[in-house]
Coordinates of C-alpha atoms and ligand atoms in Angstrom, one line a residue:
M1 CA -17.8 -162.7 -55.0
T2 CA -17.4 -165.4 -57.7
S3 CA -18.8 -168.7 -56.6
E4 CA -16.6 -171.8 -56.9
R5 CA -19.0 -173.2 -59.4
A6 CA -18.7 -170.2 -61.7
R7 CA -14.9 -170.0 -61.6
A8 CA -12.8 -170.7 -64.7
H9 CA -9.2 -170.5 -65.3
T10 CA -9.4 -169.4 -69.0
L11 CA -11.8 -167.4 -71.1
R12 CA -11.7 -167.8 -74.8
L13 CA -13.2 -165.1 -77.0
I14 CA -14.9 -166.1 -80.2
L15 CA -15.8 -163.2 -82.6
G16 CA -18.8 -163.2 -84.9
D17 CA -16.6 -164.2 -87.9
Q18 CA -14.8 -167.0 -86.1
L19 CA -17.4 -169.7 -86.3
N20 CA -15.2 -172.7 -87.1
P21 CA -16.2 -175.8 -85.1
L22 CA -13.0 -177.6 -86.4
H23 CA -10.7 -175.1 -84.7
S24 CA -8.1 -176.9 -82.5
W25 CA -9.5 -175.1 -79.5
F26 CA -12.5 -177.4 -79.6
A27 CA -10.7 -180.7 -79.9
R28 CA -11.2 -181.4 -76.3
T29 CA -13.5 -180.1 -73.5
D30 CA -12.1 -178.5 -70.4
P31 CA -14.2 -177.4 -67.5
N32 CA -11.7 -174.7 -66.7
V33 CA -12.3 -173.0 -70.0
V34 CA -15.3 -170.8 -70.8
Y35 CA -16.0 -169.8 -74.4
V36 CA -17.3 -166.2 -74.7
L37 CA -19.4 -164.9 -77.6
M38 CA -21.0 -161.5 -77.5
E39 CA -23.5 -159.4 -79.5
V40 CA -22.3 -155.9 -79.1
R41 CA -23.2 -152.4 -80.4
Q42 CA -19.5 -151.8 -80.9
E43 CA -19.7 -154.4 -83.8
T44 CA -23.2 -153.7 -85.1
D45 CA -22.6 -149.9 -85.2
Y46 CA -19.1 -149.3 -86.6
V47 CA -20.9 -148.9 -89.9
L48 CA -24.6 -148.8 -90.8
H49 CA -25.2 -152.5 -91.6
H50 CA -27.7 -154.3 -93.8
A51 CA -30.4 -156.0 -91.6
Q52 CA -29.6 -159.4 -93.0
K53 CA -25.9 -159.1 -92.1
I54 CA -26.8 -158.4 -88.5
L55 CA -29.3 -161.2 -88.4
A56 CA -27.0 -163.7 -90.1
I57 CA -24.1 -163.0 -87.7
F58 CA -26.3 -163.1 -84.6
A59 CA -28.2 -166.2 -85.7
A60 CA -24.9 -168.0 -86.6
M61 CA -23.3 -167.0 -83.4
R62 CA -26.2 -168.3 -81.4
D63 CA -26.2 -171.5 -83.4
F64 CA -22.4 -171.9 -82.7
A65 CA -22.9 -171.4 -79.0
R66 CA -25.6 -174.1 -79.0
H67 CA -23.3 -176.4 -80.9
L68 CA -20.4 -175.9 -78.4
R69 CA -22.7 -176.5 -75.4
E70 CA -24.0 -179.7 -77.0
A71 CA -20.4 -180.8 -77.5
G72 CA -19.8 -180.4 -73.8
H73 CA -18.0 -177.0 -73.7
R74 CA -18.8 -174.2 -71.2
V75 CA -20.2 -171.1 -73.0
R76 CA -21.0 -167.6 -71.9
Y77 CA -23.3 -166.0 -74.5
V78 CA -23.8 -162.2 -74.1
A79 CA -27.0 -161.4 -76.1
I80 CA -27.6 -157.9 -77.4
D81 CA -30.4 -157.4 -74.8
N82 CA -28.7 -158.9 -71.7
A83 CA -28.9 -156.4 -68.9
S84 CA -25.2 -156.9 -68.0
N85 CA -24.0 -156.3 -71.7
R86 CA -21.7 -153.3 -71.8
Q87 CA -22.0 -153.4 -75.6
N88 CA -18.2 -153.2 -75.9
I89 CA -15.9 -156.2 -76.4
T90 CA -13.1 -155.3 -74.0
Q91 CA -15.5 -153.9 -71.3
N92 CA -17.5 -157.1 -71.4
L93 CA -14.2 -159.1 -71.3
A94 CA -13.0 -157.2 -68.3
A95 CA -16.2 -157.8 -66.4
L96 CA -16.3 -161.5 -67.4
M97 CA -12.6 -162.1 -66.4
A98 CA -13.5 -160.7 -63.0
H99 CA -16.7 -162.6 -62.8
Y100 CA -15.0 -166.0 -63.5
G101 CA -11.9 -165.1 -61.5
A102 CA -10.0 -166.1 -64.7
R103 CA -6.3 -165.7 -65.1
E104 CA -5.9 -166.3 -68.8
L105 CA -7.6 -164.9 -71.9
D106 CA -7.2 -166.4 -75.3
Y107 CA -8.5 -164.9 -78.6
Q108 CA -8.1 -165.9 -82.2
Q109 CA -6.3 -163.4 -84.4
P110 CA -9.0 -160.9 -85.6
D111 CA -9.2 -160.3 -89.3
E112 CA -10.0 -156.6 -89.0
W113 CA -7.3 -154.1 -88.2
R114 CA -9.7 -152.1 -86.0
V115 CA -10.6 -155.1 -83.7
S116 CA -7.0 -156.3 -83.7
E117 CA -5.8 -152.9 -82.5
V118 CA -8.5 -152.7 -79.8
L119 CA -7.8 -156.1 -78.4
G120 CA -4.0 -155.8 -78.7
A121 CA -3.9 -152.4 -76.9
W122 CA -6.3 -153.5 -74.2
S123 CA -4.5 -156.8 -73.6
A124 CA -1.1 -155.2 -73.1
S125 CA -2.4 -153.3 -70.1
Q126 CA -4.0 -156.2 -68.3
A127 CA -2.5 -158.1 -65.3
F128 CA -3.6 -161.5 -66.6
S129 CA -2.0 -163.3 -69.4
V130 CA -3.4 -162.9 -72.9
R131 CA -2.6 -165.2 -75.8
E132 CA -3.5 -164.7 -79.5
A133 CA -4.2 -167.9 -81.4
D134 CA -4.1 -168.5 -85.1
S135 CA -7.6 -168.6 -86.6
E136 CA -6.5 -171.6 -88.6
H137 CA -8.4 -170.4 -91.6
F138 CA -6.3 -168.9 -94.3
Y139 CA -3.6 -170.4 -96.5
T140 CA -1.3 -167.5 -95.8
T141 CA -0.2 -165.5 -92.7
R142 CA -1.0 -161.8 -92.5
D143 CA 2.4 -160.7 -93.9
E144 CA 3.1 -163.6 -96.3
V145 CA 1.8 -161.8 -99.4
A146 CA 3.9 -158.7 -98.6
K147 CA 7.0 -160.9 -98.2
F148 CA 6.2 -162.6 -101.5
F149 CA 6.1 -159.3 -103.3
A150 CA 8.9 -157.6 -101.5
P151 CA 11.5 -158.5 -104.1
R152 CA 9.1 -158.0 -107.0
K153 CA 8.3 -154.8 -108.9
N154 CA 4.5 -155.1 -109.1
W155 CA 1.9 -156.7 -106.9
L156 CA 0.5 -158.8 -109.7
M157 CA -2.2 -161.2 -108.5
E158 CA -1.4 -163.6 -111.3
T159 CA 2.2 -164.1 -110.1
F160 CA 1.1 -164.8 -106.6
Y161 CA -1.7 -167.1 -107.8
R162 CA 0.7 -169.3 -109.8
H163 CA 2.9 -169.6 -106.8
M164 CA 0.0 -170.7 -104.7
R165 CA -1.1 -173.3 -107.3
Q166 CA 2.4 -174.8 -107.2
R167 CA 2.9 -174.5 -103.5
H168 CA -0.4 -176.2 -102.7
G169 CA -0.3 -178.7 -105.6
V170 CA -3.6 -177.4 -107.1
L171 CA -4.3 -178.1 -110.8
V172 CA -0.6 -178.7 -111.5
D173 CA 1.3 -181.8 -112.5
E174 CA 4.4 -183.2 -110.7
S175 CA 6.7 -180.8 -112.6
G176 CA 4.6 -177.8 -111.5
A177 CA 3.0 -177.2 -115.0
P178 CA -0.6 -176.1 -115.0
A179 CA -3.4 -178.6 -115.8
G180 CA -4.5 -178.2 -119.4
G181 CA -1.3 -176.4 -120.3
R182 CA -2.6 -172.9 -119.2
W183 CA -2.8 -171.0 -116.0
N184 CA -5.7 -168.9 -117.0
F185 CA -9.0 -169.7 -118.8
D186 CA -10.6 -166.3 -118.5
H187 CA -10.9 -166.2 -122.3
D188 CA -13.3 -169.1 -122.3
N189 CA -15.2 -167.6 -119.4
R190 CA -17.0 -164.6 -121.0
K191 CA -20.3 -165.9 -122.3
S192 CA -23.5 -164.0 -122.0
W193 CA -26.5 -165.9 -120.6
P194 CA -29.5 -166.1 -122.9
G195 CA -31.7 -167.9 -120.3
T196 CA -30.2 -171.3 -120.8
P197 CA -28.8 -173.4 -119.3
P198 CA -31.4 -173.2 -116.6
L199 CA -30.3 -171.7 -113.3
P200 CA -29.8 -174.3 -110.5
P201 CA -32.5 -174.2 -107.8
D202 CA -31.8 -172.1 -104.7
A203 CA -31.3 -174.9 -102.3
R204 CA -30.1 -172.8 -99.4
P205 CA -31.9 -173.4 -96.1
E206 CA -34.8 -171.2 -95.1
H207 CA -35.1 -169.9 -91.6
D208 CA -37.7 -167.9 -89.7
H209 CA -35.9 -165.3 -87.7
R210 CA -38.7 -162.9 -86.9
A211 CA -38.3 -163.3 -83.1
L212 CA -34.5 -162.5 -83.4
W213 CA -35.2 -159.6 -85.7
E214 CA -37.7 -158.2 -83.1
T215 CA -35.0 -158.4 -80.4
V216 CA -32.5 -156.6 -82.6
C217 CA -34.9 -153.8 -83.4
Q218 CA -36.0 -153.5 -79.8
A219 CA -32.3 -153.2 -78.8
G220 CA -32.2 -150.1 -81.0
V221 CA -29.7 -151.4 -83.5
R222 CA -30.1 -149.3 -86.7
S223 CA -29.9 -151.0 -90.1
F224 CA -31.0 -150.8 -93.7
G225 CA -32.1 -153.2 -96.4
N226 CA -34.7 -156.0 -96.4
P227 CA -34.3 -158.2 -93.3
Q228 CA -36.3 -161.1 -95.0
A229 CA -36.6 -162.4 -91.4
D230 CA -39.5 -164.7 -92.3
H231 CA -37.6 -166.6 -95.0
F232 CA -34.0 -165.9 -94.3
R233 CA -31.7 -167.9 -96.7
W234 CA -28.1 -167.9 -95.6
P235 CA -26.3 -171.0 -94.2
L236 CA -25.9 -170.4 -90.5
N237 CA -23.7 -173.3 -89.4
R238 CA -21.1 -175.7 -90.9
T239 CA -23.6 -178.5 -91.6
Q240 CA -25.8 -176.1 -93.7
A241 CA -22.7 -174.6 -95.4
L242 CA -21.4 -178.1 -96.3
A243 CA -24.7 -179.0 -97.8
W244 CA -24.7 -175.8 -99.9
L245 CA -21.2 -176.3 -101.0
D246 CA -22.1 -179.9 -102.1
H247 CA -25.1 -178.5 -104.0
F248 CA -22.9 -175.9 -105.7
I249 CA -20.2 -178.4 -106.8
Q250 CA -22.8 -180.7 -108.2
H251 CA -25.2 -178.3 -109.9
T252 CA -23.6 -174.9 -110.4
L253 CA -19.8 -175.2 -110.7
P254 CA -19.9 -176.7 -114.2
N255 CA -21.4 -173.4 -115.5
F256 CA -19.5 -171.1 -113.1
G257 CA -16.8 -170.2 -115.5
A258 CA -18.7 -169.6 -118.7
Y259 CA -21.2 -167.2 -117.0
E260 CA -18.9 -165.7 -114.4
D261 CA -18.8 -162.2 -115.9
T262 CA -22.4 -162.0 -117.2
M263 CA -25.3 -160.1 -115.7
S264 CA -29.0 -160.6 -116.0
A265 CA -31.8 -158.4 -114.7
G266 CA -33.8 -160.1 -111.9
N267 CA -31.2 -163.0 -111.6
P268 CA -28.8 -162.0 -108.9
R269 CA -27.2 -165.4 -108.4
L270 CA -26.7 -166.8 -111.9
F271 CA -24.0 -169.4 -111.4
H272 CA -22.2 -167.9 -108.5
S273 CA -21.6 -169.9 -105.3
Q274 CA -22.9 -167.5 -102.6
L275 CA -20.4 -169.2 -100.3
S276 CA -18.7 -166.0 -99.2
F277 CA -20.6 -165.7 -96.0
A278 CA -19.9 -169.2 -94.9
L279 CA -16.3 -168.8 -95.9
N280 CA -15.7 -165.4 -94.3
T281 CA -17.3 -166.5 -91.0
K282 CA -15.0 -169.6 -91.2
M283 CA -17.8 -172.2 -91.2
L284 CA -15.9 -173.6 -94.2
H285 CA -12.1 -173.7 -94.9
P286 CA -11.0 -172.3 -98.3
D287 CA -9.1 -175.5 -98.9
E288 CA -12.3 -177.5 -98.7
L289 CA -13.8 -175.5 -101.6
V290 CA -10.6 -175.7 -103.6
R291 CA -10.1 -179.5 -103.2
Q292 CA -13.8 -180.2 -103.9
A293 CA -13.6 -178.1 -107.1
Q294 CA -10.4 -179.8 -108.1
A295 CA -12.0 -183.2 -107.5
A296 CA -14.9 -182.3 -109.7
Y297 CA -12.5 -181.6 -112.6
E298 CA -10.5 -184.7 -112.0
T299 CA -13.6 -186.9 -112.0
G300 CA -15.0 -185.3 -115.1
R301 CA -17.9 -183.5 -113.4
A302 CA -16.9 -180.0 -114.2
P303 CA -14.8 -178.5 -117.0
L304 CA -11.3 -177.2 -116.3
A305 CA -12.2 -173.6 -117.3
A306 CA -14.9 -173.4 -114.6
V307 CA -12.8 -175.1 -112.0
E308 CA -9.8 -173.0 -112.6
G309 CA -11.9 -169.8 -112.6
F310 CA -13.4 -170.7 -109.2
I311 CA -10.1 -171.8 -107.6
R312 CA -8.4 -168.6 -108.8
Q313 CA -11.0 -166.5 -106.8
I314 CA -10.3 -168.4 -103.6
L315 CA -6.6 -169.5 -103.7
G316 CA -5.7 -166.4 -105.6
W317 CA -7.8 -163.3 -105.1
R318 CA -9.1 -164.0 -101.6
E319 CA -5.6 -164.6 -100.1
Y320 CA -4.1 -161.8 -102.2
V321 CA -6.5 -159.1 -101.1
R322 CA -6.0 -160.1 -97.5
G323 CA -2.3 -159.6 -97.9
V324 CA -2.8 -156.2 -99.5
Y325 CA -5.0 -155.2 -96.5
W326 CA -2.5 -156.1 -93.9
A327 CA 0.4 -154.6 -95.8
H328 CA -1.4 -151.2 -96.0
M329 CA -3.3 -150.8 -92.8
P330 CA -3.8 -148.4 -91.2
G331 CA -4.2 -145.7 -93.9
Y332 CA -5.6 -147.8 -96.8
E333 CA -9.1 -146.8 -95.7
T334 CA -8.5 -143.2 -96.4
R335 CA -6.6 -143.5 -99.7
N336 CA -8.1 -141.2 -102.4
A337 CA -5.6 -141.1 -105.3
L338 CA -8.1 -139.5 -107.7
A339 CA -9.3 -136.9 -105.1
H340 CA -13.0 -137.9 -105.5
T341 CA -15.3 -136.2 -103.0
R342 CA -18.9 -136.5 -104.2
P343 CA -21.4 -137.9 -101.7
L344 CA -23.4 -141.0 -102.6
P345 CA -26.6 -140.3 -104.4
T346 CA -29.7 -141.0 -102.2
W347 CA -30.7 -144.0 -104.4
F348 CA -27.8 -146.0 -103.1
W349 CA -30.1 -146.5 -100.0
T350 CA -33.4 -147.0 -101.9
G351 CA -32.5 -148.5 -105.3
K352 CA -34.8 -145.9 -106.9
T353 CA -33.0 -144.9 -110.0
T354 CA -34.0 -145.0 -113.7
M355 CA -30.7 -146.6 -114.7
R356 CA -31.8 -150.2 -115.0
C357 CA -28.4 -151.7 -114.3
M358 CA -28.0 -149.7 -111.1
R359 CA -31.6 -150.3 -110.1
D360 CA -31.1 -154.0 -110.5
A361 CA -27.7 -154.3 -108.8
I362 CA -28.5 -152.0 -105.9
G363 CA -32.0 -153.5 -105.6
N364 CA -30.4 -156.9 -105.3
S365 CA -28.0 -155.6 -102.7
L366 CA -30.8 -154.1 -100.6
D367 CA -33.1 -157.1 -100.9
N368 CA -30.6 -159.9 -100.5
A369 CA -27.4 -158.3 -99.0
Y370 CA -25.8 -159.8 -102.1
A371 CA -24.7 -158.9 -105.6
H372 CA -22.2 -160.9 -107.6
H373 CA -18.7 -159.7 -108.4
I374 CA -19.4 -158.1 -111.8
Q375 CA -22.4 -156.2 -110.4
R376 CA -20.2 -154.9 -107.5
L377 CA -17.3 -154.0 -109.8
M378 CA -18.6 -153.1 -113.2
V379 CA -22.0 -151.6 -112.4
I380 CA -22.1 -150.1 -108.9
G381 CA -18.4 -149.6 -108.5
N382 CA -17.9 -148.4 -112.0
F383 CA -20.6 -145.8 -111.6
A384 CA -19.1 -144.6 -108.3
L385 CA -15.7 -144.3 -110.0
L386 CA -17.0 -142.4 -113.1
A387 CA -19.1 -140.1 -111.0
G388 CA -16.2 -139.3 -108.6
L389 CA -17.9 -140.5 -105.4
D390 CA -15.9 -140.3 -102.2
P391 CA -14.1 -143.6 -101.9
A392 CA -14.4 -143.6 -98.1
E393 CA -18.2 -143.3 -98.4
V394 CA -18.3 -145.9 -101.1
H395 CA -16.2 -148.2 -98.8
R396 CA -18.6 -147.7 -95.9
W397 CA -21.6 -148.5 -98.1
Y398 CA -20.0 -151.8 -99.4
L399 CA -18.9 -152.7 -95.8
G400 CA -22.4 -152.3 -94.6
V401 CA -24.5 -153.7 -97.4
Y402 CA -23.0 -157.1 -98.2
I403 CA -23.6 -160.3 -96.1
D404 CA -19.9 -161.2 -96.7
A405 CA -18.4 -157.8 -96.0
F406 CA -15.6 -157.8 -93.5
E407 CA -13.0 -155.0 -93.9
W408 CA -10.0 -157.2 -94.7
V409 CA -11.7 -158.4 -98.0
E410 CA -14.1 -155.5 -98.7
L411 CA -11.6 -152.6 -98.4
P412 CA -9.0 -153.7 -101.0
N413 CA -11.8 -154.7 -103.4
T414 CA -13.6 -151.4 -103.0
V415 CA -10.9 -148.8 -102.5
G416 CA -8.2 -150.6 -104.6
M417 CA -9.8 -152.7 -107.3
S418 CA -13.0 -150.8 -107.8
Q419 CA -12.2 -147.1 -107.0
F420 CA -8.5 -147.0 -108.0
A421 CA -8.1 -144.9 -104.9
D422 CA -4.8 -146.6 -104.0
G423 CA -3.4 -145.2 -107.2
G424 CA -3.0 -148.6 -108.9
L425 CA -1.4 -150.9 -106.4
L426 CA -4.1 -153.6 -106.8
G427 CA -5.3 -153.0 -110.3
T428 CA -3.1 -152.0 -113.2
K429 CA -5.8 -149.7 -114.6
P430 CA -9.2 -148.4 -113.4
Y431 CA -12.1 -150.7 -113.9
A432 CA -14.1 -148.1 -115.9
G433 CA -16.6 -149.0 -118.6
S434 CA -19.3 -147.1 -120.6
A435 CA -22.7 -148.4 -121.6
S436 CA -21.2 -150.6 -124.4
Y437 CA -19.4 -152.7 -121.8
I438 CA -22.5 -153.1 -119.7
D439 CA -24.6 -153.9 -122.8
R440 CA -22.1 -156.5 -123.9
M441 CA -22.1 -158.2 -120.5
S442 CA -25.8 -158.1 -119.6
D443 CA -29.4 -157.8 -120.7
Y444 CA -29.8 -154.5 -118.8
C445 CA -29.7 -152.0 -121.6
R446 CA -32.4 -153.5 -123.7
G447 CA -35.1 -152.7 -121.1
C448 CA -33.6 -149.3 -119.9
S449 CA -35.2 -145.9 -120.3
Y450 CA -31.8 -144.5 -121.1
D451 CA -30.4 -145.1 -124.6
R452 CA -27.1 -146.9 -124.4
K453 CA -26.0 -145.5 -127.8
Q454 CA -26.6 -141.9 -127.0
K455 CA -23.8 -139.9 -125.4
T456 CA -25.5 -136.6 -124.8
G457 CA -29.1 -135.4 -124.5
D458 CA -31.9 -136.3 -122.1
R459 CA -32.1 -140.0 -122.9
A460 CA -28.3 -140.6 -123.2
C461 CA -27.0 -143.3 -120.9
P462 CA -25.2 -141.5 -118.0
F463 CA -22.3 -143.9 -118.1
N464 CA -21.2 -142.6 -121.6
A465 CA -20.5 -139.0 -120.9
L466 CA -19.3 -139.8 -117.4
Y467 CA -16.8 -142.4 -118.9
W468 CA -15.2 -139.8 -121.1
D469 CA -15.2 -137.1 -118.5
F470 CA -13.5 -139.4 -116.1
F471 CA -10.6 -140.1 -118.5
A472 CA -10.5 -136.4 -119.6
R473 CA -10.3 -135.0 -116.0
H474 CA -7.8 -137.6 -114.9
Q475 CA -5.5 -137.2 -117.9
P476 CA -2.5 -135.9 -115.9
Q477 CA -2.6 -139.0 -113.7
L478 CA -3.6 -141.7 -116.2
K479 CA -2.5 -140.8 -119.7
D480 CA 0.9 -142.5 -119.4
N481 CA -0.7 -145.8 -118.3
R482 CA 0.1 -148.1 -121.2
R483 CA -3.1 -150.1 -120.6
L484 CA -5.0 -146.9 -121.3
A485 CA -3.2 -146.0 -124.5
M486 CA -6.2 -146.9 -126.7
V487 CA -8.7 -145.0 -124.6
Y488 CA -6.6 -141.8 -124.7
Q489 CA -6.0 -142.3 -128.4
R490 CA -9.7 -142.4 -129.0
W491 CA -10.2 -139.3 -126.9
R492 CA -7.5 -137.4 -128.8
D493 CA -9.1 -138.5 -132.1
M494 CA -12.4 -137.1 -131.1
P495 CA -13.3 -133.7 -132.6
E496 CA -13.1 -130.9 -130.1
D497 CA -16.8 -130.0 -130.2
A498 CA -17.6 -133.7 -129.5
Q499 CA -15.3 -133.6 -126.5
T500 CA -16.8 -130.4 -125.3
A501 CA -20.4 -131.7 -125.7
L502 CA -19.4 -134.8 -123.7
R503 CA -17.8 -132.9 -120.9
E504 CA -20.7 -130.4 -120.7
H505 CA -23.2 -133.3 -120.5
A506 CA -21.1 -135.0 -117.8
A507 CA -21.0 -131.7 -115.8
L508 CA -24.8 -131.4 -116.0
T509 CA -25.2 -135.1 -115.0
L510 CA -22.9 -134.6 -112.0
T511 CA -25.1 -131.8 -110.7
R512 CA -28.2 -134.0 -110.8
L513 CA -27.0 -137.4 -109.7
D514 CA -29.9 -137.8 -107.3
E515 CA -32.4 -137.5 -110.2
L516 CA -30.8 -140.2 -112.5
Ligands
FAD601 P1 -18.3 -166.5 -106.3 O1 -18.4 -165.7 -107.6 O2 -19.0 -167.8 -106.3 O3 -16.7 -166.7 -106.0 C1 -16.3 -167.8 -105.1 C2 -15.5 -167.2 -103.9 O4 -14.3 -166.6 -104.4 C3 -16.3 -166.1 -103.2 O5 -17.2 -166.7 -102.2 C4 -15.1 -165.4 -102.5 O6 -14.8 -166.0 -101.3 C5 -14.0 -165.5 -103.5 N1 -13.8 -164.3 -104.2 C6 -14.2 -164.0 -105.5 N2 -13.8 -162.8 -105.9 C7 -13.0 -162.3 -104.9 C8 -12.3 -161.1 -104.7 N3 -12.2 -160.2 -105.6 N4 -11.7 -160.9 -103.5 C9 -11.8 -161.9 -102.5 N5 -12.4 -163.0 -102.6 C10 -13.1 -163.3 -103.8 N6 -15.9 -160.4 -101.3 C11 -16.1 -160.7 -100.0 O7 -16.0 -161.8 -99.6 N7 -16.5 -159.7 -99.1 C12 -16.6 -158.4 -99.5 O8 -16.9 -157.5 -98.7 C13 -16.4 -158.1 -100.8 N8 -16.5 -156.8 -101.3 C14 -16.3 -156.5 -102.6 C15 -16.4 -155.2 -103.0 C16 -16.2 -154.9 -104.3 C17 -16.3 -153.4 -104.8 C18 -15.9 -155.9 -105.3 C19 -15.6 -155.5 -106.7 C20 -15.8 -157.2 -104.9 C21 -16.0 -157.5 -103.5 N9 -15.9 -158.9 -103.1 C22 -16.0 -159.1 -101.7 C23 -15.4 -159.9 -103.9 C24 -16.5 -160.7 -104.6 O9 -17.4 -159.8 -105.3 C25 -17.3 -161.6 -103.6 O10 -16.5 -162.4 -102.9 C26 -18.4 -162.4 -104.3 O11 -19.2 -161.7 -105.1 C27 -19.1 -163.2 -103.3 O12 -20.1 -164.0 -103.9 P2 -20.0 -165.5 -104.2 O13 -19.7 -166.3 -103.0 O14 -21.2 -165.9 -104.9 O15 -18.7 -165.6 -105.1
DLZ602 C1 -20.3 -157.9 -88.3 C2 -20.6 -158.2 -86.9 C3 -21.7 -157.7 -86.3 C4 -22.8 -157.0 -87.0 N1 -22.0 -158.0 -85.0 C5 -21.1 -158.6 -84.2 C6 -21.2 -158.9 -82.8 O1 -22.2 -158.4 -82.2 N2 -20.3 -159.6 -82.2 C7 -19.2 -160.1 -82.8 O2 -18.4 -160.7 -82.1 N3 -19.0 -159.9 -84.1 C8 -19.9 -159.2 -84.8 N4 -19.7 -158.9 -86.1 C9 -18.4 -159.5 -86.8 C10 -17.3 -158.6 -86.3 O3 -17.4 -157.3 -86.8 C11 -16.0 -159.3 -86.8 O4 -15.8 -160.4 -86.0 C12 -14.8 -158.4 -86.6 O5 -15.0 -157.3 -87.5 C13 -13.5 -159.0 -86.8 O6 -13.3 -159.3 -88.2
SF4_603 FE1 -27.2 -148.9 -117.5 FE2 -26.9 -147.1 -119.4 FE3 -27.5 -149.7 -120.0 FE4 -29.3 -148.1 -118.8 S1 -28.4 -147.9 -120.9 S2 -28.8 -150.2 -118.3 S3 -28.1 -146.9 -117.5 S4 -25.6 -148.9 -119.0

């Protein structure tokens, strides 16, 4: 029997990526409402996760529960090692509804199709009333991007982004014209980084989470990557996230644009914000980042090219990929337009490869649960694309490894943008590059055992032959793409014996991916 003291009229579920203390739910306290957070194997195990991602989510959920209690709310926290934990969201909810004698369940709209389906289907068969609340996080609703593109021919991010700038009055004048007379400053944003300006200090908080890590391990949760439990660096609540945002705007944003696309061995952060975890768990609202960046430009603290570049990622790309996700789920996760089927080489899990670019980018990912956009796209993703790795396996790796990986944002970026597995919905051409691209954008090649200039032979950079082989083998599908006209012209201009040598070397490389 439920004692009177334990009774509650309403339970409200808070998922691990819904840690927004400013949500309207929390505007007032109500003794009839119990907030429920749960650490469950259903969520730790749907993909093999990086240790830091599990730690960060659990630690942030625990911190959020503490914060709610301190603010006077009733909270039921189901820890991973609680004896009554059924390790499943709906089974725990059913037990808790009965325990509290509750008659209403509220949950915030989940961001992943998988969780949304589970909660929706289960709710429909319950006797009590279930309500879905807005998460109050995004600029757009789930279907808004699809509606925007419905009358248009192509899903061009740029068109949507300009619309968002005007609609939200960001970097536009009263007539809707863009600040500085241009919508896009990408051309000014392609510098390489020779070691100066100096990198800003890593002012993210440090936490000691050895005890929590011990609990996670004892509960039998499997993971990979370095837990760094003794000096864990991710912001775990809104206060820490705001401090990190402030630090970014002051010290890093001015250089964000110029060095946005560059890569440097041993320097995983460069001038990137590392705000994605705080954003995706909803500790911060995207509009806070956009307005603070805009204010930095308006007060002369950051150049327009940097501010525009940063805002484009958040107001543009982030909302756009979410719209792509909801427009194409379910089914997007199994797209494989190029029919790629190779398994991931073993060094995706160890970082032990001779290719310096891959060693660095995968090494960062395993050490820090982080790699910046160009490492994700033009090194790791590029290699996976050229080598014809199975996009579903690539997707699962990305979904597990990054601290900020939640399917609504990871899947379109991986399957669409990086693997071209959606056949070109999200990108107008595959993001494929040979060693010359990586050399231009980084300092990797100079210290690599492979030779960036050689195309065949033992020391030839594997990217080179794989690049040409990729375009040769996908000619039927890609040759009419106007953005690839130059690539195919170069291929056709190549003597036949050179083409054959490249394809033979690529074929050999593909048989020994694990040894690269
Ligand atoms: P910054 O470079 O400082 O950018 C600022 C913010 O802009 C980011 O925090 C992020 O919120 C947003 N942003 C930038 N690019 C994108 C983009 N393409 N799509 C959506 N938002 C963007 N981002 C995730 O948040 N989660 C993922 O799981 C994820 N997976 C990716 C997988 C691949 C293959 C690729 C190519 C990109 C992926 N991205 C993902 C996008 C991007 O790489 C990360 O958002 C970024 O690296 C996070 O680091 P940051 O906060 O330092 O970003
Ligand atoms: C990523 C993650 C992990 C590892 N663990 C949990 C968890 O134990 N409990 C929880 O509520 N959420 C977790 N999450 C985040 C969820 O996977 C995320 O909330 C859903 O995927 C919805 O986007
Ligand atoms: Fe990477 Fe090739 Fe450059 Fe080596 S030579 S760092 S493998 S692109």
